């Protein structure tokens, strides 16, 4: 593993590989500097059942993001950069505070641009008795080299596979290469997971290690969702657990970039994607009822970030 200093001095942590010296200025796309920044650290109950369970997932929401999704539900922190800078020592404390609160796991939400800083903290916490699964909860837009640096530190990959179309990836996330990059990243996650013995659950059905691939279905884009499922099937067969999400929430800002995003997905659109997944015999979680509610979005109010 290269040193933390080296990685931030000429940053190539994410696929943007912008080579910014983050000790001097913020990353070109991610806008992250050389300190970990967090918007919220608290129990979270809206992940998939084997992640949230009864007691909640210990979710740590990191500020900033290198992917620029026009429909991001966490824009306040991803683009707005809301959050507080904390030390690696404070992150270490947060891990154990969440454990004390009863969290089933430590859920690192959008952590990739900070991994040079986070990885040593995970390593130390595990050595000091943090016996909870550590979850990487990200966009899927990852560099394989960075994922290799994390080998042995991540127990559960909760990762998106957003697009099959380069044009759509460019239009909605400013990342034309997303489909290929995310596929290579997923292959690396699968390699690491397979080496460790593949998906495992405890007696209560909570995931201890494994992969869940999330896909958010967008209005008017059912065909590309089906292509995403086909790509997953062609590359991994039916062995990956999926989460097919209907919770897309329209906001005023995203319709400026893509008018079709001005509504939630319809029941028919959702069922068409689920039917296709059934035809491929894929194993997936699905969402019931009105998932497109802002109540699924937590308050980013720095809860749990400082030790006061
Ligand atoms: S993490 Fe940020 S600074 Fe590093 S390569 Fe990506 S966009 Fe650039």
PDB file of C-alpha atoms and ligand atoms in Angstrom:
ATOM      1  CA  UNK A   1       0.000   0.000   0.000  1.00  0.00           C
ATOM      2  CA  UNK A   2       1.337   3.454  -0.881  1.00  0.00           C
ATOM      3  CA  UNK A   3       1.508   5.982   1.916  1.00  0.00           C
ATOM      4  CA  UNK A   4      -1.307   8.309   2.820  1.00  0.00           C
ATOM      5  CA  UNK A   5       0.900  11.322   2.070  1.00  0.00           C
ATOM      6  CA  UNK A   6       1.849  10.103  -1.392  1.00  0.00           C
ATOM      7  CA  UNK A   7      -1.727   9.393  -2.376  1.00  0.00           C
ATOM      8  CA  UNK A   8      -2.990  12.838  -1.437  1.00  0.00           C
ATOM      9  CA  UNK A   9      -0.032  14.699  -2.847  1.00  0.00           C
ATOM     10  CA  UNK A  10      -0.849  13.656  -6.410  1.00  0.00           C
ATOM     11  CA  UNK A  11      -4.259  12.122  -6.000  1.00  0.00           C
ATOM     12  CA  UNK A  12      -5.331   9.239  -8.225  1.00  0.00           C
ATOM     13  CA  UNK A  13      -7.613   7.617  -5.679  1.00  0.00           C
ATOM     14  CA  UNK A  14     -10.688   7.683  -7.898  1.00  0.00           C
ATOM     15  CA  UNK A  15     -11.103   7.127 -11.662  1.00  0.00           C
ATOM     16  CA  UNK A  16     -10.900  10.878 -12.303  1.00  0.00           C
ATOM     17  CA  UNK A  17      -7.120  10.571 -11.594  1.00  0.00           C
ATOM     18  CA  UNK A  18      -6.869  14.367 -11.540  1.00  0.00           C
ATOM     19  CA  UNK A  19      -3.491  14.338  -9.732  1.00  0.00           C
ATOM     20  CA  UNK A  20      -4.429  17.280  -7.514  1.00  0.00           C
ATOM     21  CA  UNK A  21      -2.157  18.005  -4.573  1.00  0.00           C
ATOM     22  CA  UNK A  22      -4.874  17.825  -1.925  1.00  0.00           C
ATOM     23  CA  UNK A  23      -2.550  19.273   0.699  1.00  0.00           C
ATOM     24  CA  UNK A  24      -2.700  22.513  -1.254  1.00  0.00           C
ATOM     25  CA  UNK A  25      -6.165  22.586  -2.764  1.00  0.00           C
ATOM     26  CA  UNK A  26      -9.407  20.650  -3.092  1.00  0.00           C
ATOM     27  CA  UNK A  27      -9.679  17.754  -5.556  1.00  0.00           C
ATOM     28  CA  UNK A  28     -10.700  18.837  -9.059  1.00  0.00           C
ATOM     29  CA  UNK A  29     -13.949  16.883  -9.165  1.00  0.00           C
ATOM     30  CA  UNK A  30     -14.503  15.592  -5.658  1.00  0.00           C
ATOM     31  CA  UNK A  31     -13.671  18.945  -3.981  1.00  0.00           C
ATOM     32  CA  UNK A  32     -12.284  17.036  -0.989  1.00  0.00           C
ATOM     33  CA  UNK A  33      -9.170  18.259   0.783  1.00  0.00           C
ATOM     34  CA  UNK A  34      -6.698  16.400   2.955  1.00  0.00           C
ATOM     35  CA  UNK A  35      -8.948  16.058   6.035  1.00  0.00           C
ATOM     36  CA  UNK A  36     -11.781  13.594   6.498  1.00  0.00           C
ATOM     37  CA  UNK A  37     -15.101  15.450   6.437  1.00  0.00           C
ATOM     38  CA  UNK A  38     -18.308  13.915   7.801  1.00  0.00           C
ATOM     39  CA  UNK A  39     -21.931  15.155   7.754  1.00  0.00           C
ATOM     40  CA  UNK A  40     -23.553  12.561  10.020  1.00  0.00           C
ATOM     41  CA  UNK A  41     -22.653   9.460  12.025  1.00  0.00           C
ATOM     42  CA  UNK A  42     -25.690   7.662  13.425  1.00  0.00           C
ATOM     43  CA  UNK A  43     -27.804   4.543  13.344  1.00  0.00           C
ATOM     44  CA  UNK A  44     -29.570   4.263   9.994  1.00  0.00           C
ATOM     45  CA  UNK A  45     -32.638   2.117   9.347  1.00  0.00           C
ATOM     46  CA  UNK A  46     -33.251   2.436   5.604  1.00  0.00           C
ATOM     47  CA  UNK A  47     -30.683   0.078   4.113  1.00  0.00           C
ATOM     48  CA  UNK A  48     -31.466  -3.457   2.934  1.00  0.00           C
ATOM     49  CA  UNK A  49     -32.802  -5.775   5.714  1.00  0.00           C
ATOM     50  CA  UNK A  50     -29.563  -7.744   6.330  1.00  0.00           C
ATOM     51  CA  UNK A  51     -27.721  -4.415   6.668  1.00  0.00           C
ATOM     52  CA  UNK A  52     -30.113  -2.348   8.830  1.00  0.00           C
ATOM     53  CA  UNK A  53     -31.642  -5.209  10.815  1.00  0.00           C
ATOM     54  CA  UNK A  54     -33.524  -4.288  14.003  1.00  0.00           C
ATOM     55  CA  UNK A  55     -30.840  -2.145  15.578  1.00  0.00           C
ATOM     56  CA  UNK A  56     -29.698  -0.105  12.596  1.00  0.00           C
ATOM     57  CA  UNK A  57     -26.594   0.266  10.510  1.00  0.00           C
ATOM     58  CA  UNK A  58     -23.826   2.507  11.853  1.00  0.00           C
ATOM     59  CA  UNK A  59     -23.824   4.943   8.945  1.00  0.00           C
ATOM     60  CA  UNK A  60     -21.084   7.528   8.517  1.00  0.00           C
ATOM     61  CA  UNK A  61     -21.913   9.972   5.724  1.00  0.00           C
ATOM     62  CA  UNK A  62     -18.784  11.467   4.181  1.00  0.00           C
ATOM     63  CA  UNK A  63     -18.880  14.915   2.568  1.00  0.00           C
ATOM     64  CA  UNK A  64     -18.132  15.531  -1.133  1.00  0.00           C
ATOM     65  CA  UNK A  65     -18.197  13.070  -4.044  1.00  0.00           C
ATOM     66  CA  UNK A  66     -16.308  12.610  -7.305  1.00  0.00           C
ATOM     67  CA  UNK A  67     -19.412  11.542  -9.215  1.00  0.00           C
ATOM     68  CA  UNK A  68     -21.732  14.377 -10.218  1.00  0.00           C
ATOM     69  CA  UNK A  69     -25.189  12.796 -10.381  1.00  0.00           C
ATOM     70  CA  UNK A  70     -27.801  15.444 -11.178  1.00  0.00           C
ATOM     71  CA  UNK A  71     -30.401  13.471  -9.202  1.00  0.00           C
ATOM     72  CA  UNK A  72     -28.276  12.888  -6.086  1.00  0.00           C
ATOM     73  CA  UNK A  73     -30.465  12.643  -2.978  1.00  0.00           C
ATOM     74  CA  UNK A  74     -27.606  13.741  -0.748  1.00  0.00           C
ATOM     75  CA  UNK A  75     -26.646  16.832  -2.741  1.00  0.00           C
ATOM     76  CA  UNK A  76     -26.292  18.915   0.368  1.00  0.00           C
ATOM     77  CA  UNK A  77     -23.230  16.882   1.306  1.00  0.00           C
ATOM     78  CA  UNK A  78     -22.057  15.449  -2.028  1.00  0.00           C
ATOM     79  CA  UNK A  79     -21.980  18.698  -4.029  1.00  0.00           C
ATOM     80  CA  UNK A  80     -22.547  21.224  -1.259  1.00  0.00           C
ATOM     81  CA  UNK A  81     -19.778  19.705   0.831  1.00  0.00           C
ATOM     82  CA  UNK A  82     -21.687  20.136   4.091  1.00  0.00           C
ATOM     83  CA  UNK A  83     -19.941  18.509   7.045  1.00  0.00           C
ATOM     84  CA  UNK A  84     -17.243  18.919   9.645  1.00  0.00           C
ATOM     85  CA  UNK A  85     -13.578  18.070   9.305  1.00  0.00           C
ATOM     86  CA  UNK A  86     -12.432  15.445  11.778  1.00  0.00           C
ATOM     87  CA  UNK A  87      -9.169  13.737  12.601  1.00  0.00           C
ATOM     88  CA  UNK A  88      -8.475  10.034  11.936  1.00  0.00           C
ATOM     89  CA  UNK A  89      -8.490   9.638  15.735  1.00  0.00           C
ATOM     90  CA  UNK A  90     -12.050  11.007  15.915  1.00  0.00           C
ATOM     91  CA  UNK A  91     -13.153   8.636  13.123  1.00  0.00           C
ATOM     92  CA  UNK A  92     -11.717   5.772  15.167  1.00  0.00           C
ATOM     93  CA  UNK A  93     -13.788   6.907  18.161  1.00  0.00           C
ATOM     94  CA  UNK A  94     -16.925   7.158  16.011  1.00  0.00           C
ATOM     95  CA  UNK A  95     -16.525   3.513  14.957  1.00  0.00           C
ATOM     96  CA  UNK A  96     -16.592   2.408  18.587  1.00  0.00           C
ATOM     97  CA  UNK A  97     -19.377   4.841  19.556  1.00  0.00           C
ATOM     98  CA  UNK A  98     -21.597   3.368  16.847  1.00  0.00           C
ATOM     99  CA  UNK A  99     -20.730  -0.100  18.074  1.00  0.00           C
ATOM    100  CA  UNK A 100     -21.748   0.931  21.601  1.00  0.00           C
ATOM    101  CA  UNK A 101     -25.057   2.264  20.249  1.00  0.00           C
ATOM    102  CA  UNK A 102     -25.760  -1.263  18.966  1.00  0.00           C
ATOM    103  CA  UNK A 103     -24.976  -0.845  15.268  1.00  0.00           C
ATOM    104  CA  UNK A 104     -24.922  -4.080  13.286  1.00  0.00           C
ATOM    105  CA  UNK A 105     -22.035  -2.781  11.196  1.00  0.00           C
ATOM    106  CA  UNK A 106     -19.937   0.253  10.274  1.00  0.00           C
ATOM    107  CA  UNK A 107     -21.381   1.673   7.085  1.00  0.00           C
ATOM    108  CA  UNK A 108     -19.027   4.040   5.230  1.00  0.00           C
ATOM    109  CA  UNK A 109     -21.263   6.051   2.895  1.00  0.00           C
ATOM    110  CA  UNK A 110     -19.488   7.643  -0.116  1.00  0.00           C
ATOM    111  CA  UNK A 111     -16.038   7.165   1.357  1.00  0.00           C
ATOM    112  CA  UNK A 112     -13.905   6.578  -1.746  1.00  0.00           C
ATOM    113  CA  UNK A 113     -12.173   9.982  -2.031  1.00  0.00           C
ATOM    114  CA  UNK A 114     -11.018   9.645   1.606  1.00  0.00           C
ATOM    115  CA  UNK A 115      -9.783   6.074   1.511  1.00  0.00           C
ATOM    116  CA  UNK A 116      -6.124   6.981   1.881  1.00  0.00           C
ATOM    117  CA  UNK A 117      -7.118   8.481   5.241  1.00  0.00           C
ATOM    118  CA  UNK A 118      -9.780   5.960   6.262  1.00  0.00           C
ATOM    119  CA  UNK A 119      -7.941   2.701   5.509  1.00  0.00           C
ATOM    120  CA  UNK A 120      -5.389   3.017   8.361  1.00  0.00           C
ATOM    121  CA  UNK A 121      -8.248   3.794  10.773  1.00  0.00           C
ATOM    122  CA  UNK A 122     -10.146   0.650   9.780  1.00  0.00           C
ATOM    123  CA  UNK A 123      -6.970  -1.386  10.137  1.00  0.00           C
ATOM    124  CA  UNK A 124      -6.286  -0.052  13.626  1.00  0.00           C
ATOM    125  CA  UNK A 125      -9.912  -0.389  14.778  1.00  0.00           C
ATOM    126  CA  UNK A 126     -10.043  -4.017  13.634  1.00  0.00           C
ATOM    127  CA  UNK A 127      -6.773  -4.758  15.418  1.00  0.00           C
ATOM    128  CA  UNK A 128      -8.235  -3.147  18.552  1.00  0.00           C
ATOM    129  CA  UNK A 129     -11.344  -5.336  18.554  1.00  0.00           C
ATOM    130  CA  UNK A 130     -13.864  -3.731  16.227  1.00  0.00           C
ATOM    131  CA  UNK A 131     -15.659  -6.953  15.429  1.00  0.00           C
ATOM    132  CA  UNK A 132     -18.414  -5.466  13.253  1.00  0.00           C
ATOM    133  CA  UNK A 133     -18.533  -5.843   9.471  1.00  0.00           C
ATOM    134  CA  UNK A 134     -17.181  -2.769   7.702  1.00  0.00           C
ATOM    135  CA  UNK A 135     -19.290  -1.749   4.716  1.00  0.00           C
ATOM    136  CA  UNK A 136     -18.108   0.124   1.687  1.00  0.00           C
ATOM    137  CA  UNK A 137     -21.242   1.959   0.491  1.00  0.00           C
ATOM    138  CA  UNK A 138     -20.360   3.734  -2.731  1.00  0.00           C
ATOM    139  CA  UNK A 139     -21.214   4.753  -6.261  1.00  0.00           C
ATOM    140  CA  UNK A 140     -19.404   1.866  -7.936  1.00  0.00           C
ATOM    141  CA  UNK A 141     -17.164   4.376  -9.735  1.00  0.00           C
ATOM    142  CA  UNK A 142     -13.888   3.126  -8.276  1.00  0.00           C
ATOM    143  CA  UNK A 143     -10.340   2.492  -9.361  1.00  0.00           C
ATOM    144  CA  UNK A 144      -9.350  -1.159  -9.185  1.00  0.00           C
ATOM    145  CA  UNK A 145      -5.919  -0.106  -7.832  1.00  0.00           C
ATOM    146  CA  UNK A 146      -7.591   1.655  -4.877  1.00  0.00           C
ATOM    147  CA  UNK A 147      -9.812  -1.361  -4.195  1.00  0.00           C
ATOM    148  CA  UNK A 148      -6.734  -3.599  -4.153  1.00  0.00           C
ATOM    149  CA  UNK A 149      -5.221  -1.342  -1.480  1.00  0.00           C
ATOM    150  CA  UNK A 150      -8.311  -2.071   0.628  1.00  0.00           C
ATOM    151  CA  UNK A 151      -8.061  -5.843   0.408  1.00  0.00           C
ATOM    152  CA  UNK A 152      -8.902  -7.443   3.759  1.00  0.00           C
ATOM    153  CA  UNK A 153     -10.373  -4.248   5.244  1.00  0.00           C
ATOM    154  CA  UNK A 154     -13.839  -4.257   3.687  1.00  0.00           C
ATOM    155  CA  UNK A 155     -16.313  -6.972   4.656  1.00  0.00           C
ATOM    156  CA  UNK A 156     -19.384  -5.908   2.695  1.00  0.00           C
ATOM    157  CA  UNK A 157     -19.495  -4.128  -0.633  1.00  0.00           C
ATOM    158  CA  UNK A 158     -22.755  -2.191  -0.920  1.00  0.00           C
ATOM    159  CA  UNK A 159     -22.113  -0.788  -4.326  1.00  0.00           C
ATOM    160  CA  UNK A 160     -24.052   0.833  -7.143  1.00  0.00           C
ATOM    161  CA  UNK A 161     -24.163  -0.189 -10.746  1.00  0.00           C
ATOM    162  CA  UNK A 162     -25.928   2.827 -12.224  1.00  0.00           C
ATOM    163  CA  UNK A 163     -25.622   2.812 -16.000  1.00  0.00           C
ATOM    164  CA  UNK A 164     -25.137   0.618 -19.017  1.00  0.00           C
ATOM    165  CA  UNK A 165     -25.006   3.599 -21.365  1.00  0.00           C
ATOM    166  CA  UNK A 166     -21.923   5.827 -21.699  1.00  0.00           C
ATOM    167  CA  UNK A 167     -24.070   8.679 -22.998  1.00  0.00           C
ATOM    168  CA  UNK A 168     -26.447   8.524 -20.046  1.00  0.00           C
ATOM    169  CA  UNK A 169     -23.542   8.245 -17.595  1.00  0.00           C
ATOM    170  CA  UNK A 170     -22.040  11.387 -19.097  1.00  0.00           C
ATOM    171  CA  UNK A 171     -25.326  13.271 -19.146  1.00  0.00           C
ATOM    172  CA  UNK A 172     -26.420  12.421 -15.615  1.00  0.00           C
ATOM    173  CA  UNK A 173     -23.122  11.905 -13.734  1.00  0.00           C
ATOM    174  CA  UNK A 174     -20.427  13.500 -15.868  1.00  0.00           C
ATOM    175  CA  UNK A 175     -18.667  10.120 -16.133  1.00  0.00           C
ATOM    176  CA  UNK A 176     -18.779   8.714 -19.666  1.00  0.00           C
ATOM    177  CA  UNK A 177     -16.622   5.743 -18.676  1.00  0.00           C
ATOM    178  CA  UNK A 178     -18.869   4.708 -15.758  1.00  0.00           C
ATOM    179  CA  UNK A 179     -20.192   1.407 -17.257  1.00  0.00           C
ATOM    180  CA  UNK A 180     -16.717  -0.010 -17.937  1.00  0.00           C
ATOM    181  CA  UNK A 181     -15.107   1.388 -14.771  1.00  0.00           C
ATOM    182  CA  UNK A 182     -17.922   0.123 -12.532  1.00  0.00           C
ATOM    183  CA  UNK A 183     -17.799  -3.325 -14.134  1.00  0.00           C
ATOM    184  CA  UNK A 184     -14.050  -3.684 -13.525  1.00  0.00           C
ATOM    185  CA  UNK A 185     -14.535  -2.440  -9.947  1.00  0.00           C
ATOM    186  CA  UNK A 186     -17.301  -4.972  -9.368  1.00  0.00           C
ATOM    187  CA  UNK A 187     -15.088  -7.774 -10.705  1.00  0.00           C
ATOM    188  CA  UNK A 188     -12.418  -6.763  -8.177  1.00  0.00           C
ATOM    189  CA  UNK A 189     -14.945  -6.700  -5.321  1.00  0.00           C
ATOM    190  CA  UNK A 190     -16.183 -10.116  -6.435  1.00  0.00           C
ATOM    191  CA  UNK A 191     -12.615 -11.438  -6.552  1.00  0.00           C
ATOM    192  CA  UNK A 192     -11.950 -10.288  -2.999  1.00  0.00           C
ATOM    193  CA  UNK A 193     -15.299 -11.585  -1.747  1.00  0.00           C
ATOM    194  CA  UNK A 194     -14.863 -14.971  -3.409  1.00  0.00           C
ATOM    195  CA  UNK A 195     -11.369 -15.366  -1.918  1.00  0.00           C
ATOM    196  CA  UNK A 196     -12.867 -14.841   1.544  1.00  0.00           C
ATOM    197  CA  UNK A 197     -15.553 -17.458   1.014  1.00  0.00           C
ATOM    198  CA  UNK A 198     -18.362 -15.392  -0.620  1.00  0.00           C
ATOM    199  CA  UNK A 199     -21.499 -14.035   1.072  1.00  0.00           C
ATOM    200  CA  UNK A 200     -22.001 -14.989   4.708  1.00  0.00           C
ATOM    201  CA  UNK A 201     -24.794 -14.265   7.193  1.00  0.00           C
ATOM    202  CA  UNK A 202     -25.074 -14.724  10.940  1.00  0.00           C
ATOM    203  CA  UNK A 203     -27.808 -16.751  12.649  1.00  0.00           C
ATOM    204  CA  UNK A 204     -30.128 -13.730  12.687  1.00  0.00           C
ATOM    205  CA  UNK A 205     -29.812 -13.216   8.934  1.00  0.00           C
ATOM    206  CA  UNK A 206     -27.487 -10.206   9.145  1.00  0.00           C
ATOM    207  CA  UNK A 207     -24.840 -10.015   6.438  1.00  0.00           C
ATOM    208  CA  UNK A 208     -21.328 -10.560   7.788  1.00  0.00           C
ATOM    209  CA  UNK A 209     -19.546 -10.374   4.470  1.00  0.00           C
ATOM    210  CA  UNK A 210     -20.556 -10.178   0.847  1.00  0.00           C
ATOM    211  CA  UNK A 211     -21.718  -7.981  -1.991  1.00  0.00           C
ATOM    212  CA  UNK A 212     -25.021  -6.231  -2.653  1.00  0.00           C
ATOM    213  CA  UNK A 213     -25.224  -4.444  -6.002  1.00  0.00           C
ATOM    214  CA  UNK A 214     -27.674  -1.569  -5.990  1.00  0.00           C
ATOM    215  CA  UNK A 215     -29.409  -0.213  -9.047  1.00  0.00           C
ATOM    216  CA  UNK A 216     -31.677   2.831  -8.932  1.00  0.00           C
ATOM    217  CA  UNK A 217     -34.314   2.742 -11.642  1.00  0.00           C
ATOM    218  CA  UNK A 218     -34.832   6.124 -13.309  1.00  0.00           C
ATOM    219  CA  UNK A 219     -38.021   7.324 -15.047  1.00  0.00           C
ATOM    220  CA  UNK A 220     -38.033   6.693 -18.823  1.00  0.00           C
ATOM    221  CA  UNK A 221     -34.854   4.587 -18.518  1.00  0.00           C
ATOM    222  CA  UNK A 222     -36.224   1.088 -18.045  1.00  0.00           C
ATOM    223  CA  UNK A 223     -34.335  -0.202 -21.084  1.00  0.00           C
ATOM    224  CA  UNK A 224     -30.987   0.822 -19.675  1.00  0.00           C
ATOM    225  CA  UNK A 225     -31.908  -0.780 -16.332  1.00  0.00           C
ATOM    226  CA  UNK A 226     -32.543  -4.028 -18.162  1.00  0.00           C
ATOM    227  CA  UNK A 227     -29.182  -3.722 -19.886  1.00  0.00           C
ATOM    228  CA  UNK A 228     -27.533  -3.240 -16.476  1.00  0.00           C
ATOM    229  CA  UNK A 229     -29.127  -6.492 -15.302  1.00  0.00           C
ATOM    230  CA  UNK A 230     -28.016  -8.234 -18.466  1.00  0.00           C
ATOM    231  CA  UNK A 231     -24.414  -7.041 -17.966  1.00  0.00           C
ATOM    232  CA  UNK A 232     -24.433  -8.329 -14.386  1.00  0.00           C
ATOM    233  CA  UNK A 233     -25.882 -11.656 -15.483  1.00  0.00           C
ATOM    234  CA  UNK A 234     -23.399 -12.011 -18.374  1.00  0.00           C
ATOM    235  CA  UNK A 235     -20.421 -11.358 -16.079  1.00  0.00           C
ATOM    236  CA  UNK A 236     -21.454 -12.907 -12.759  1.00  0.00           C
ATOM    237  CA  UNK A 237     -24.361 -15.229 -13.539  1.00  0.00           C
ATOM    238  CA  UNK A 238     -26.882 -15.235 -10.715  1.00  0.00           C
ATOM    239  CA  UNK A 239     -24.428 -15.272  -7.812  1.00  0.00           C
ATOM    240  CA  UNK A 240     -24.557 -11.555  -6.913  1.00  0.00           C
ATOM    241  CA  UNK A 241     -27.289 -10.292  -4.630  1.00  0.00           C
ATOM    242  CA  UNK A 242     -28.964  -7.210  -6.128  1.00  0.00           C
ATOM    243  CA  UNK A 243     -31.052  -4.391  -4.717  1.00  0.00           C
ATOM    244  CA  UNK A 244     -33.450  -2.921  -7.277  1.00  0.00           C
ATOM    245  CA  UNK A 245     -34.471   0.474  -6.015  1.00  0.00           C
ATOM    246  CA  UNK A 246     -37.625   2.432  -6.845  1.00  0.00           C
ATOM    247  CA  UNK A 247     -36.886   5.341  -4.505  1.00  0.00           C
ATOM    248  CA  UNK A 248     -35.795   7.859  -7.117  1.00  0.00           C
ATOM    249  CA  UNK A 249     -37.035  11.244  -5.859  1.00  0.00           C
ATOM    250  CA  UNK A 250     -37.537  14.113  -8.319  1.00  0.00           C
ATOM    251  CA  UNK A 251     -36.177  17.503  -7.362  1.00  0.00           C
ATOM    252  CA  UNK A 252     -36.421  20.860  -9.109  1.00  0.00           C
ATOM    253  CA  UNK A 253     -32.774  21.051  -9.988  1.00  0.00           C
ATOM    254  CA  UNK A 254     -32.424  17.732 -11.784  1.00  0.00           C
ATOM    255  CA  UNK A 255     -35.154  18.469 -14.361  1.00  0.00           C
ATOM    256  CA  UNK A 256     -32.972  21.240 -15.765  1.00  0.00           C
ATOM    257  CA  UNK A 257     -30.504  18.590 -16.913  1.00  0.00           C
ATOM    258  CA  UNK A 258     -32.963  15.876 -17.854  1.00  0.00           C
ATOM    259  CA  UNK A 259     -36.677  16.740 -18.128  1.00  0.00           C
ATOM    260  CA  UNK A 260     -37.625  13.048 -17.860  1.00  0.00           C
ATOM    261  CA  UNK A 261     -36.380  13.076 -14.255  1.00  0.00           C
ATOM    262  CA  UNK A 262     -39.247  15.324 -13.172  1.00  0.00           C
ATOM    263  CA  UNK A 263     -41.352  12.457 -11.860  1.00  0.00           C
ATOM    264  CA  UNK A 264     -41.021   9.317  -9.772  1.00  0.00           C
ATOM    265  CA  UNK A 265     -40.932   5.982 -11.592  1.00  0.00           C
ATOM    266  CA  UNK A 266     -44.279   4.337 -12.227  1.00  0.00           C
ATOM    267  CA  UNK A 267     -45.385   0.995 -10.824  1.00  0.00           C
ATOM    268  CA  UNK A 268     -45.326  -0.395 -14.375  1.00  0.00           C
ATOM    269  CA  UNK A 269     -41.735   0.732 -14.949  1.00  0.00           C
ATOM    270  CA  UNK A 270     -40.645  -0.877 -11.716  1.00  0.00           C
ATOM    271  CA  UNK A 271     -42.469  -4.119 -12.417  1.00  0.00           C
ATOM    272  CA  UNK A 272     -41.010  -4.326 -15.912  1.00  0.00           C
ATOM    273  CA  UNK A 273     -37.502  -4.247 -14.438  1.00  0.00           C
ATOM    274  CA  UNK A 274     -38.391  -6.772 -11.711  1.00  0.00           C
ATOM    275  CA  UNK A 275     -39.940  -9.090 -14.322  1.00  0.00           C
ATOM    276  CA  UNK A 276     -36.738  -8.921 -16.365  1.00  0.00           C
ATOM    277  CA  UNK A 277     -34.700  -9.775 -13.270  1.00  0.00           C
ATOM    278  CA  UNK A 278     -37.042 -12.714 -12.657  1.00  0.00           C
ATOM    279  CA  UNK A 279     -36.548 -13.922 -16.224  1.00  0.00           C
ATOM    280  CA  UNK A 280     -32.795 -13.972 -15.614  1.00  0.00           C
ATOM    281  CA  UNK A 281     -33.394 -15.677 -12.242  1.00  0.00           C
ATOM    282  CA  UNK A 282     -31.453 -12.954 -10.439  1.00  0.00           C
ATOM    283  CA  UNK A 283     -31.638 -12.743  -6.666  1.00  0.00           C
ATOM    284  CA  UNK A 284     -32.693  -9.279  -5.491  1.00  0.00           C
ATOM    285  CA  UNK A 285     -34.176  -7.059  -2.811  1.00  0.00           C
ATOM    286  CA  UNK A 286     -37.032  -4.835  -3.917  1.00  0.00           C
ATOM    287  CA  UNK A 287     -38.818  -1.887  -2.373  1.00  0.00           C
ATOM    288  CA  UNK A 288     -42.465  -1.807  -1.377  1.00  0.00           C
ATOM    289  CA  UNK A 289     -44.923   1.075  -1.465  1.00  0.00           C
ATOM    290  CA  UNK A 290     -43.945   4.691  -1.900  1.00  0.00           C
ATOM    291  CA  UNK A 291     -40.205   4.546  -1.613  1.00  0.00           C
ATOM    292  CA  UNK A 292     -39.706   7.993  -3.194  1.00  0.00           C
ATOM    293  CA  UNK A 293     -40.176   9.939  -0.018  1.00  0.00           C
ATOM    294  CA  UNK A 294     -37.754  12.412   1.427  1.00  0.00           C
ATOM    295  CA  UNK A 295     -38.143  10.622   4.773  1.00  0.00           C
ATOM    296  CA  UNK A 296     -35.623   8.100   3.409  1.00  0.00           C
ATOM    297  CA  UNK A 297     -33.072  10.887   3.373  1.00  0.00           C
ATOM    298  CA  UNK A 298     -31.587  11.486   6.837  1.00  0.00           C
ATOM    299  CA  UNK A 299     -30.999  14.942   8.303  1.00  0.00           C
ATOM    300  CA  UNK A 300     -27.469  16.055   7.617  1.00  0.00           C
ATOM    301  CA  UNK A 301     -27.007  17.960  10.846  1.00  0.00           C
ATOM    302  CA  UNK A 302     -23.591  16.641  12.010  1.00  0.00           C
ATOM    303  CA  UNK A 303     -25.243  14.263  14.476  1.00  0.00           C
ATOM    304  CA  UNK A 304     -22.554  12.072  16.037  1.00  0.00           C
ATOM    305  CA  UNK A 305     -19.666  13.804  14.296  1.00  0.00           C
ATOM    306  CA  UNK A 306     -18.158  15.636  17.272  1.00  0.00           C
ATOM    307  CA  UNK A 307     -17.583  14.139  20.704  1.00  0.00           C
ATOM    308  CA  UNK A 308     -19.680  16.445  22.835  1.00  0.00           C
TER     309      UNK A 308
HETATM  310  S1  LIG B   1     -10.457  11.541  -5.297  1.00  0.00           S
HETATM  311 FE1  LIG B   1     -10.704  13.723  -5.853  1.00  0.00          FE
HETATM  312  S2  LIG B   1      -8.633  14.524  -5.974  1.00  0.00           S
HETATM  313 FE2  LIG B   1      -8.471  12.279  -6.036  1.00  0.00          FE
HETATM  314  S3  LIG B   1      -8.479  11.708  -8.209  1.00  0.00           S
HETATM  315 FE3  LIG B   1     -10.597  11.686  -7.533  1.00  0.00          FE
HETATM  316  S4  LIG B   1     -11.426  13.745  -7.986  1.00  0.00           S
HETATM  317 FE4  LIG B   1      -9.182  13.866  -8.059  1.00  0.00          FE
END
